[in-house]
mmCIF file of C-alpha atoms in Angstrom:
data_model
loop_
_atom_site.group_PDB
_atom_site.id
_atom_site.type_symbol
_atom_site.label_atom_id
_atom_site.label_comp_id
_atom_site.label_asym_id
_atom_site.label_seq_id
_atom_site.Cartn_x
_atom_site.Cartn_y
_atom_site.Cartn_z
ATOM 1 C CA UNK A 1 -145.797 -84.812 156.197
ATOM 2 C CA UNK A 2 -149.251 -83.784 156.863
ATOM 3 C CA UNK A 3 -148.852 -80.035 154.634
ATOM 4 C CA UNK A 4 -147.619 -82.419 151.952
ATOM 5 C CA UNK A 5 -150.837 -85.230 152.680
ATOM 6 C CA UNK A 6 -152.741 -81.941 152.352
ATOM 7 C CA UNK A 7 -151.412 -80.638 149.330
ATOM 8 C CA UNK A 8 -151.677 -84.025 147.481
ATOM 9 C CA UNK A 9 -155.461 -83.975 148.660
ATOM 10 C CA UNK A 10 -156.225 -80.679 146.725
ATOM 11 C CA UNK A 11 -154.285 -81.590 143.591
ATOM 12 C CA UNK A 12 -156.017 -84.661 143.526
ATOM 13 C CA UNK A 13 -159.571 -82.935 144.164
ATOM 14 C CA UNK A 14 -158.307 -80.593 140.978
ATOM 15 C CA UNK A 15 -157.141 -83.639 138.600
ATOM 16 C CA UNK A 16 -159.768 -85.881 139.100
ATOM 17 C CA UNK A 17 -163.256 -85.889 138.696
ATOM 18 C CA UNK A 18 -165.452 -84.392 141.119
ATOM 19 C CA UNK A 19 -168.802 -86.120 142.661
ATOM 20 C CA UNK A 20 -171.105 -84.786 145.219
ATOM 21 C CA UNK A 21 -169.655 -86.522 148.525
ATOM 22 C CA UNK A 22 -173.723 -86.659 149.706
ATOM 23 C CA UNK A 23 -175.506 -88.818 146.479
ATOM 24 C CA UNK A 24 -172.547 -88.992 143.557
ATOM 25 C CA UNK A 25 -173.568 -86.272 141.291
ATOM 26 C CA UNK A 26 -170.751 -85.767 138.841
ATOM 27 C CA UNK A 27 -168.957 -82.044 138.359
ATOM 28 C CA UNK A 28 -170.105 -81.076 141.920
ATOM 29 C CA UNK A 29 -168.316 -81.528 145.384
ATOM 30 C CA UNK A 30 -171.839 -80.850 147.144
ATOM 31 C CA UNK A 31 -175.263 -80.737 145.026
ATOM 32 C CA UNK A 32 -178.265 -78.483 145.898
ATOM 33 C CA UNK A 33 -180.305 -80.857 147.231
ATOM 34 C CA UNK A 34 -177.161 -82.382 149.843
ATOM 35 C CA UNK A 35 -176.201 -79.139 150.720
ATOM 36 C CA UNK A 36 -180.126 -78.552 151.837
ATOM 37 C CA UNK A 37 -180.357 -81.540 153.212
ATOM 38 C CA UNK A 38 -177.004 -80.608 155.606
ATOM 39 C CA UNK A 39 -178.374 -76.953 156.352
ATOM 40 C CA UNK A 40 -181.245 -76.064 154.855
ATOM 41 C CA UNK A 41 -183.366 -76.464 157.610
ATOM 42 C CA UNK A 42 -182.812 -74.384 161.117
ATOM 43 C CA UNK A 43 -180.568 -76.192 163.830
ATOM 44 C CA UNK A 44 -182.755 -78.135 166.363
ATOM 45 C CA UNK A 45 -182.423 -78.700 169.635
ATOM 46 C CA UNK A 46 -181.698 -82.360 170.466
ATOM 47 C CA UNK A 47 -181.151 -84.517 173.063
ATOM 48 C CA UNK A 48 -180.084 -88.749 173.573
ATOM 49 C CA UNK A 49 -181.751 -91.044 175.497
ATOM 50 C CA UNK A 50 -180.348 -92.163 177.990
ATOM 51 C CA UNK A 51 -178.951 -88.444 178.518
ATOM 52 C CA UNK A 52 -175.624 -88.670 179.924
ATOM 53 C CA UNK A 53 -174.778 -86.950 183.448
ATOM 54 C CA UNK A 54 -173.537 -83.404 182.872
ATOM 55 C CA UNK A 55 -174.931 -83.122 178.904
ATOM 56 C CA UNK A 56 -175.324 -79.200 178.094
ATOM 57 C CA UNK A 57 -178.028 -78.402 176.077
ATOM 58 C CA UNK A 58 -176.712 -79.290 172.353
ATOM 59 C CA UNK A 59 -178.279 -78.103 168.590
ATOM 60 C CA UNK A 60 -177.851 -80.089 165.572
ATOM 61 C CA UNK A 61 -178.614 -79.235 161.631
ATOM 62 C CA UNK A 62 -179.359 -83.011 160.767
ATOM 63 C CA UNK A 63 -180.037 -86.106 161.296
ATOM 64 C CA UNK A 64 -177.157 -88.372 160.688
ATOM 65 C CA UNK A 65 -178.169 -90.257 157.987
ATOM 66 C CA UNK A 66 -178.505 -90.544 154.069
ATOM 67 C CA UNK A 67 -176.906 -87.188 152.370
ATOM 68 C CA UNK A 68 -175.322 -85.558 155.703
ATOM 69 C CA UNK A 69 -173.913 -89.277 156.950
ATOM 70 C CA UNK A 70 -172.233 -89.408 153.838
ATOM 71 C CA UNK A 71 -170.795 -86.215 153.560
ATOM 72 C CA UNK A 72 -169.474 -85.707 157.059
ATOM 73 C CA UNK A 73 -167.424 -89.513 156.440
ATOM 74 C CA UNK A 74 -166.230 -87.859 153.329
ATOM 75 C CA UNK A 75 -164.341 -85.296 154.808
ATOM 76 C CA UNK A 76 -163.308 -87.044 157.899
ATOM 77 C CA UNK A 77 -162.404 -90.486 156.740
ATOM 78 C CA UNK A 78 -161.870 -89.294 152.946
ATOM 79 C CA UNK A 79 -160.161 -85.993 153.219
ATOM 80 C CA UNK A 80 -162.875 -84.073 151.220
ATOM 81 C CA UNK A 81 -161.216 -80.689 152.322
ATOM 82 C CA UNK A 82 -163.474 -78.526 150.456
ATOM 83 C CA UNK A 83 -166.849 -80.115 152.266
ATOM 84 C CA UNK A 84 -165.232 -78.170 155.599
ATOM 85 C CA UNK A 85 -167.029 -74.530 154.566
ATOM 86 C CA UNK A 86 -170.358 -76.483 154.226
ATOM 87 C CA UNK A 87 -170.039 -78.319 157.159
ATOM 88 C CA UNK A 88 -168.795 -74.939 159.399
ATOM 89 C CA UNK A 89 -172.228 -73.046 157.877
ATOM 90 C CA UNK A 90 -174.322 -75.898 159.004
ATOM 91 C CA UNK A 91 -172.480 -75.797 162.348
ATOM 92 C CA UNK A 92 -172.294 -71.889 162.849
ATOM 93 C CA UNK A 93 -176.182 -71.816 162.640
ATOM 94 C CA UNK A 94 -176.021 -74.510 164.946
ATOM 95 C CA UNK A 95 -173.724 -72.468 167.522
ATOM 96 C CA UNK A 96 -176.266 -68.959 166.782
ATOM 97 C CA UNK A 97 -178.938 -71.528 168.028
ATOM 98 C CA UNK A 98 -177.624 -72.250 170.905
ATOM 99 C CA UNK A 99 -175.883 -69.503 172.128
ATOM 100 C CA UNK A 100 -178.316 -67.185 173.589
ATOM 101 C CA UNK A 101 -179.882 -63.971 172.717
ATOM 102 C CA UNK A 102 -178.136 -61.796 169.583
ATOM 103 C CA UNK A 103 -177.282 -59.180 171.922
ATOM 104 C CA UNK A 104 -175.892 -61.272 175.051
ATOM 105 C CA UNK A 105 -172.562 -60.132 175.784
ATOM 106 C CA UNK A 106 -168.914 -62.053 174.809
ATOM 107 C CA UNK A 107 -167.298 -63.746 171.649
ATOM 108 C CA UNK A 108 -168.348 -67.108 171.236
ATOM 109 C CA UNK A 109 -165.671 -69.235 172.168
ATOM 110 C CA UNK A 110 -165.807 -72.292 169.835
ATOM 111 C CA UNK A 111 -164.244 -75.626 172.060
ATOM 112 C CA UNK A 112 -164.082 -78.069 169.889
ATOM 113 C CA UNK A 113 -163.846 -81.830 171.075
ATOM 114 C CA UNK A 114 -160.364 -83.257 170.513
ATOM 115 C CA UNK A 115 -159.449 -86.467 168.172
ATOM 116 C CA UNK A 116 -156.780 -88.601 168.997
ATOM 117 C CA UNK A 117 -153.560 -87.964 167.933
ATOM 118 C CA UNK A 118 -153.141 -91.566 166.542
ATOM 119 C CA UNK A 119 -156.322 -90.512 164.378
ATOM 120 C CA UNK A 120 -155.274 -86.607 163.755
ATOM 121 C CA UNK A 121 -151.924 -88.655 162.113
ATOM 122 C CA UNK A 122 -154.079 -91.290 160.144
ATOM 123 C CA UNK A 123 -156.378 -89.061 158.504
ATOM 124 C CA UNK A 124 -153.492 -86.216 158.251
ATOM 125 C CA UNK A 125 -156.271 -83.476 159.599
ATOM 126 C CA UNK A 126 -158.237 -82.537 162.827
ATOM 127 C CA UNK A 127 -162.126 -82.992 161.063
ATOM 128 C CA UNK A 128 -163.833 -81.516 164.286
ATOM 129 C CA UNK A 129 -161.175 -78.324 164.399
ATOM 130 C CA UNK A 130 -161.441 -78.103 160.501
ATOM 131 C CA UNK A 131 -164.964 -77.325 160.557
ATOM 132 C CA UNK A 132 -165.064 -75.244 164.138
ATOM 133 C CA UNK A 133 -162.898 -72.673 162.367
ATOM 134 C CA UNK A 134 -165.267 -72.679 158.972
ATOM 135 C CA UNK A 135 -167.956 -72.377 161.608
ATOM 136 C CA UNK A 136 -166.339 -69.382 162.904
ATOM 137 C CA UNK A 137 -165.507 -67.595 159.618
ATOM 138 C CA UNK A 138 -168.540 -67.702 158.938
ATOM 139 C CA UNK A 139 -170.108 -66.228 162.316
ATOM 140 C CA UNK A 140 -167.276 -63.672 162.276
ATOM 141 C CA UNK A 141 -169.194 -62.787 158.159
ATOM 142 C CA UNK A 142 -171.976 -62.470 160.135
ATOM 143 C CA UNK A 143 -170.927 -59.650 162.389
ATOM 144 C CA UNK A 144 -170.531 -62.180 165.456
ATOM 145 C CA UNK A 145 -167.169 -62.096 167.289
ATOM 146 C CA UNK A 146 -165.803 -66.138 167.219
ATOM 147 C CA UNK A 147 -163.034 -67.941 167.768
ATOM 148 C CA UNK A 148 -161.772 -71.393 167.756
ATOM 149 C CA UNK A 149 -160.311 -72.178 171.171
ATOM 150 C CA UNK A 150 -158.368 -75.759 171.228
ATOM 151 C CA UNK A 151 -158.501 -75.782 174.792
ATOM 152 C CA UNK A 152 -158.897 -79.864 175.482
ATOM 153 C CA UNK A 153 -156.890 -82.557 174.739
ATOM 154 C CA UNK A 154 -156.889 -86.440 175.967
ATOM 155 C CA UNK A 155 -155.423 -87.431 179.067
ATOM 156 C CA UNK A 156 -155.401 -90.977 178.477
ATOM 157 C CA UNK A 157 -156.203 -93.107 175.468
ATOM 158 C CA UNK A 158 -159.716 -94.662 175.213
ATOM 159 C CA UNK A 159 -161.167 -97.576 173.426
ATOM 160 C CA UNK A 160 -162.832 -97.787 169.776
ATOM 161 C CA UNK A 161 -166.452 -96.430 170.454
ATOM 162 C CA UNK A 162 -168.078 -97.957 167.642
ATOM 163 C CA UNK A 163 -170.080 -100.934 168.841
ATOM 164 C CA UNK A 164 -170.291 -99.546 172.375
ATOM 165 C CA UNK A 165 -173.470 -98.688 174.175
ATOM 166 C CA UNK A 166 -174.693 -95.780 175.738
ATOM 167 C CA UNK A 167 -173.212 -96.975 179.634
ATOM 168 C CA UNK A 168 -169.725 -98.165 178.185
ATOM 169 C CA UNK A 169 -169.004 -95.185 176.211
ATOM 170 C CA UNK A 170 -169.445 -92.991 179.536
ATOM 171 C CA UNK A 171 -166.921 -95.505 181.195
ATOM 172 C CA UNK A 172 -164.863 -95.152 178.174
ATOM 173 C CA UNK A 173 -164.625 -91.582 178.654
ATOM 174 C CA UNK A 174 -164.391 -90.734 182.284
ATOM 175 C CA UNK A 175 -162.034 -88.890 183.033
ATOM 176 C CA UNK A 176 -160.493 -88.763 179.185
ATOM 177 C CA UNK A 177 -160.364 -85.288 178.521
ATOM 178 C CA UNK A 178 -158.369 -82.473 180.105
ATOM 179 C CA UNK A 179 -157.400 -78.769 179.560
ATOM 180 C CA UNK A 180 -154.378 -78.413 177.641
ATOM 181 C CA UNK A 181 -151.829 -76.070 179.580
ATOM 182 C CA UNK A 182 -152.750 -72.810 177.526
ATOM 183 C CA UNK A 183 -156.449 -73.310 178.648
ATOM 184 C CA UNK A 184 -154.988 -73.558 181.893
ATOM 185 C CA UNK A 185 -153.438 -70.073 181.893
ATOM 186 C CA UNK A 186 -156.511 -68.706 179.990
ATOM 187 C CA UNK A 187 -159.015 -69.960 183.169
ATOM 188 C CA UNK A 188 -156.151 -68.330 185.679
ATOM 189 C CA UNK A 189 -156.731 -65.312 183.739
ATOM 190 C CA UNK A 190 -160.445 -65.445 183.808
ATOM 191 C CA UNK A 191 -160.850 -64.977 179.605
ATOM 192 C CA UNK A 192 -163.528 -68.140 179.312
ATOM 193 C CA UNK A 193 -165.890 -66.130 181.782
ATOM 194 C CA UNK A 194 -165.516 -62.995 179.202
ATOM 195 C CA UNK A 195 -167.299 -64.894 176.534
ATOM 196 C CA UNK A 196 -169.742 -67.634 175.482
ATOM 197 C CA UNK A 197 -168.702 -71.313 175.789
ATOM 198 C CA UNK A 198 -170.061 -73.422 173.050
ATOM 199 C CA UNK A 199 -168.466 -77.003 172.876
ATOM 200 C CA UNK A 200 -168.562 -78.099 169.187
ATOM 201 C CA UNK A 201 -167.708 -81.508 167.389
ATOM 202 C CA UNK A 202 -169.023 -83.275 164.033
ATOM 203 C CA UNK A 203 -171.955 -85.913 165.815
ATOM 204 C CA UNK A 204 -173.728 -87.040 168.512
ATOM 205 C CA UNK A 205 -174.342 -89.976 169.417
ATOM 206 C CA UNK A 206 -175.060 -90.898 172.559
ATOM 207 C CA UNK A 207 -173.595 -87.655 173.915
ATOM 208 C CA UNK A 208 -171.042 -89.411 176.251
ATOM 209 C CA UNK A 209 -167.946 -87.219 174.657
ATOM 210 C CA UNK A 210 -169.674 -84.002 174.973
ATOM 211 C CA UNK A 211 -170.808 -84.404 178.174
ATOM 212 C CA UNK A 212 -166.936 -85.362 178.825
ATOM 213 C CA UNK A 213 -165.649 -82.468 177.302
ATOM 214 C CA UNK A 214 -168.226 -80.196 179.393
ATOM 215 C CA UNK A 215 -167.013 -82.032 182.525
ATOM 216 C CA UNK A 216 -163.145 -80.831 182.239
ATOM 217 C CA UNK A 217 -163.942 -77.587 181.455
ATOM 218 C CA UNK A 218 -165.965 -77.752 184.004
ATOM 219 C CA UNK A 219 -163.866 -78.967 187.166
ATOM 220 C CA UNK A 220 -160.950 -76.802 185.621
ATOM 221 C CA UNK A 221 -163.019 -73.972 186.990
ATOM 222 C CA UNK A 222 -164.071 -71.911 183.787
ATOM 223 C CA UNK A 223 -167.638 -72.812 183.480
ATOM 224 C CA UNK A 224 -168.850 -75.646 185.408
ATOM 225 C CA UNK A 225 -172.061 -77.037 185.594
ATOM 226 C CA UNK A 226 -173.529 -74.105 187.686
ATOM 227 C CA UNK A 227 -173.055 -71.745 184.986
ATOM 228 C CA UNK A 228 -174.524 -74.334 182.221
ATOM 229 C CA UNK A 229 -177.874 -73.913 184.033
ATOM 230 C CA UNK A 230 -177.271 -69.977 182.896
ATOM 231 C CA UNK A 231 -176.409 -70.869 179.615
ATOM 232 C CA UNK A 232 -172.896 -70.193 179.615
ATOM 233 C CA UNK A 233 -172.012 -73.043 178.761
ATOM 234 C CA UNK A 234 -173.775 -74.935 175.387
ATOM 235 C CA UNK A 235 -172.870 -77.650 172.643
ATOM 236 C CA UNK A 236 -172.757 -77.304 168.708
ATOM 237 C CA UNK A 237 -172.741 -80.384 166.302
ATOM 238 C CA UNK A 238 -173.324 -81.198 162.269
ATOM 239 C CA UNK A 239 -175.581 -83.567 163.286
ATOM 240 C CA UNK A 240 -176.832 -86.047 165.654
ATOM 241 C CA UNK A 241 -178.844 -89.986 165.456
ATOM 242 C CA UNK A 242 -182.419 -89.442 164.215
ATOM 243 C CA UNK A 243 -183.682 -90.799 167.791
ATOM 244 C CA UNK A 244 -182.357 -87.151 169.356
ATOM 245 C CA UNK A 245 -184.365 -85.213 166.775
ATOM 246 C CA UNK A 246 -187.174 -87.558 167.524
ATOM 247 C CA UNK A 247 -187.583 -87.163 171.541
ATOM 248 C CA UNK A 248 -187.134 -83.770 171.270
ATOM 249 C CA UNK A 249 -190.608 -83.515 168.672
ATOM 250 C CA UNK A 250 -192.491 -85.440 171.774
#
């Protein structure tokens, strides 16, 4: 079912006519001037206020808004396929930000931050996974080692986020997110301390499900919140809420 949702997805993209996803532009999936605004700028550190407990230190390309709010709900909520290479460039530069000096040693390990499988079935794709393995394509084109690790998963199932505030999206998520069982037997083997742990997903918010996802790898015992002071351990998004670009200008 979901090859076959795919499939119909890129015939339609080839039958019918194409608009830029960021402003409507006709005969283009992503104009110029979107595609600039998504990653034509260098990624940024940002940070949310209130930061959440636990919260590595996470880049973004954007701000979420206009052109790059647009485009990222077009290929999540849409199934714009083809925006996934754009959005994986913008988020590779965001995980070379972020992950140390060029010459540090490791891969970079790409966790992304899972969906639900009720919403993996609805939308018939994993958006955050989609664009983690663009991202690392494109790092690998770039003579960096990457790979996509699917290491988390949900434990339990949590509430709609949208309307919540900063506090009730951390109670939300406690406790949410676990390894799956082949992270398991790559932390009993040691491979996560081998390379460079970048969590990646599409948007922050108020960074309650990164600092989530940081927390179970975490207490699994691959990089916990001792080796995040060294760096280890970092976060990756597409783009974050204007206020976490702003604070971090101050």
């Amino acid at each position: 079912m979901r090859n076959a949702w795919q499939a119909w997805q890129e015939l339609t993209g080839l039958l019918l006519p194409v608009a830029c996803a960021g402003c409507g532009r006709p005969r283009t999936e992503l104009c110029t001037a979107c595609g600039a605004a998504l990653h034509g700028a260098p990624a940024r550190p940002v940070r949310p206020s209130p930061r959440p407990p636990g919260l590595p230190a996470v880049y973004a390309a954007a701000p979420y808004e206009n052109a790059v709010r647009a485009v990222l709900l077009a290929h999540k909520e849409r199934g714009a396929l083809g925006l996934a290479g754009a959005l994986g460039r913008a988020l590779a530069g965001c995980v070379r930000a972020g992950a140390g000096r060029p010459g540090d040693a490791g891969p970079l390990l790409l966790v992304p931050v899972p969906s639900a499988r009720s919403s993996t079935a609805a939308r018939g794709h994993d958006p955050v996974r989609r664009i983690a393995a663009a991202a690392a394509r494109d790092l690998r084109r770039a003579g960096l080692p990457a790979q996509v690790l699917p290491l988390l998963r949900q434990r339990r199932a949590v509430a709609d986020q949208s309307g919540l505030g900063a506090r009730q999206r951390r109670a939300n998520l406690a406790g949410a997110l676990e390894l799956t069982a082949a992270g398991g037997r790559l932390l009993r083997h040691g491979l996560l301390r081998l390379g460079r742990v970048v969590l990646v997903d599409d948007l922050l918010t108020t960074g309650s499900t990164l600092a989530e996802a940081a927390r179970a790898v975490g207490e699994a015992g691959g990089v916990g919140r001792e080796s995040s002071v060294h760096g280890v351990c970092r976060a990756a998004v597409v783009a974050a809420s204007p206020t976490a670009f702003e604070i971090n200008r101050n």
